[in-house]
Amino acid sequence: MIESHLDKMVKGWFIGSFTPTLLDTTDFEVGVKAYKAGDREGSHHHKIATEYTVIVSGRVRMCGREWGEGSIIIIEPGESTAFESLTDSVTVVVKVPGARNDKYVDE
């Protein structure tokens, strides 16, 4: 058995080609992300990866829409989105492939 904790990971990312990680792979990335109400991430896109976001709890704004618990949002390569946590929220994010340096901030 191997044990770790999300607190030891960078921003909730625990599988992917980065340090620390539980599985070093470029095939995909997985993160569990916790946000406080009002937390934001600026608009960005990926040129290679598709990003799958599951809203586990709370309400968020992505792609100009509000999403709640159980929603799954798929952001395809080249599609931009910003993120805002409208309430305390938790998401699970999977990026396929786990392309390093594939986050482009929109101007």
XYZ file of C-alpha atoms in Angstrom, residues 6-87:
82
model
C -3.860 15.979 -1.504
C -2.209 18.561 0.766
C 1.153 17.284 -0.511
C 0.209 17.871 -4.145
C 0.459 21.129 -6.098
C -3.009 22.710 -6.493
C -4.692 19.304 -6.182
C -2.967 17.711 -9.193
C -1.963 14.169 -8.202
C -1.482 12.254 -11.478
C 0.588 13.551 -14.382
C 4.076 14.443 -15.490
C 5.002 16.809 -12.654
C 6.428 16.719 -9.127
C 5.102 15.577 -6.773
C 2.854 12.988 -8.389
C 1.514 9.544 -7.582
C 1.785 8.394 -11.204
C 4.268 10.032 -13.564
C 2.587 9.887 -16.978
C 2.049 12.101 -19.995
C -1.063 10.137 -20.994
C -3.380 12.170 -18.732
C -3.533 14.420 -15.661
C -5.972 14.220 -12.741
C -6.617 16.779 -10.022
C -9.082 17.380 -7.213
C -9.394 21.129 -6.804
C -10.996 22.930 -3.859
C -12.058 26.564 -4.221
C -13.456 29.227 -1.934
C -16.332 31.409 -3.097
C -14.866 34.174 -5.275
C -11.756 32.261 -6.388
C -11.045 32.861 -10.076
C -8.801 31.707 -12.868
C -8.321 33.873 -15.935
C -9.353 32.863 -19.416
C -7.067 30.267 -20.976
C -7.061 27.459 -23.511
C -5.105 24.353 -24.409
C -3.818 23.609 -27.894
C -3.410 19.860 -27.343
C -5.354 18.669 -24.300
C -9.067 18.164 -23.786
C -10.117 19.105 -20.238
C -12.959 17.314 -18.444
C -14.259 19.075 -15.327
C -16.755 17.489 -12.932
C -18.419 19.744 -10.363
C -18.425 17.605 -7.216
C -19.938 20.297 -5.001
C -20.822 23.985 -5.142
C -21.556 26.307 -8.072
C -19.077 27.654 -10.601
C -19.052 29.773 -13.756
C -17.246 28.437 -16.822
C -17.748 29.217 -20.520
C -20.105 32.045 -19.566
C -22.553 29.659 -17.857
C -23.280 28.567 -14.291
C -22.788 24.917 -13.372
C -23.687 22.966 -10.242
C -23.101 19.654 -8.548
C -22.935 16.757 -10.992
C -22.282 18.895 -14.078
C -19.553 17.744 -16.451
C -17.953 20.354 -18.697
C -15.718 19.330 -21.593
C -13.336 21.961 -22.931
C -11.830 20.926 -26.250
C -8.460 22.071 -27.656
C -8.588 25.701 -28.756
C -11.722 26.470 -26.719
C -11.209 29.178 -24.081
C -12.733 29.419 -20.643
C -12.347 31.421 -17.472
C -13.314 29.987 -14.079
C -15.090 31.530 -11.099
C -16.200 29.715 -7.970
C -19.592 31.194 -7.051
C -19.719 29.220 -3.781
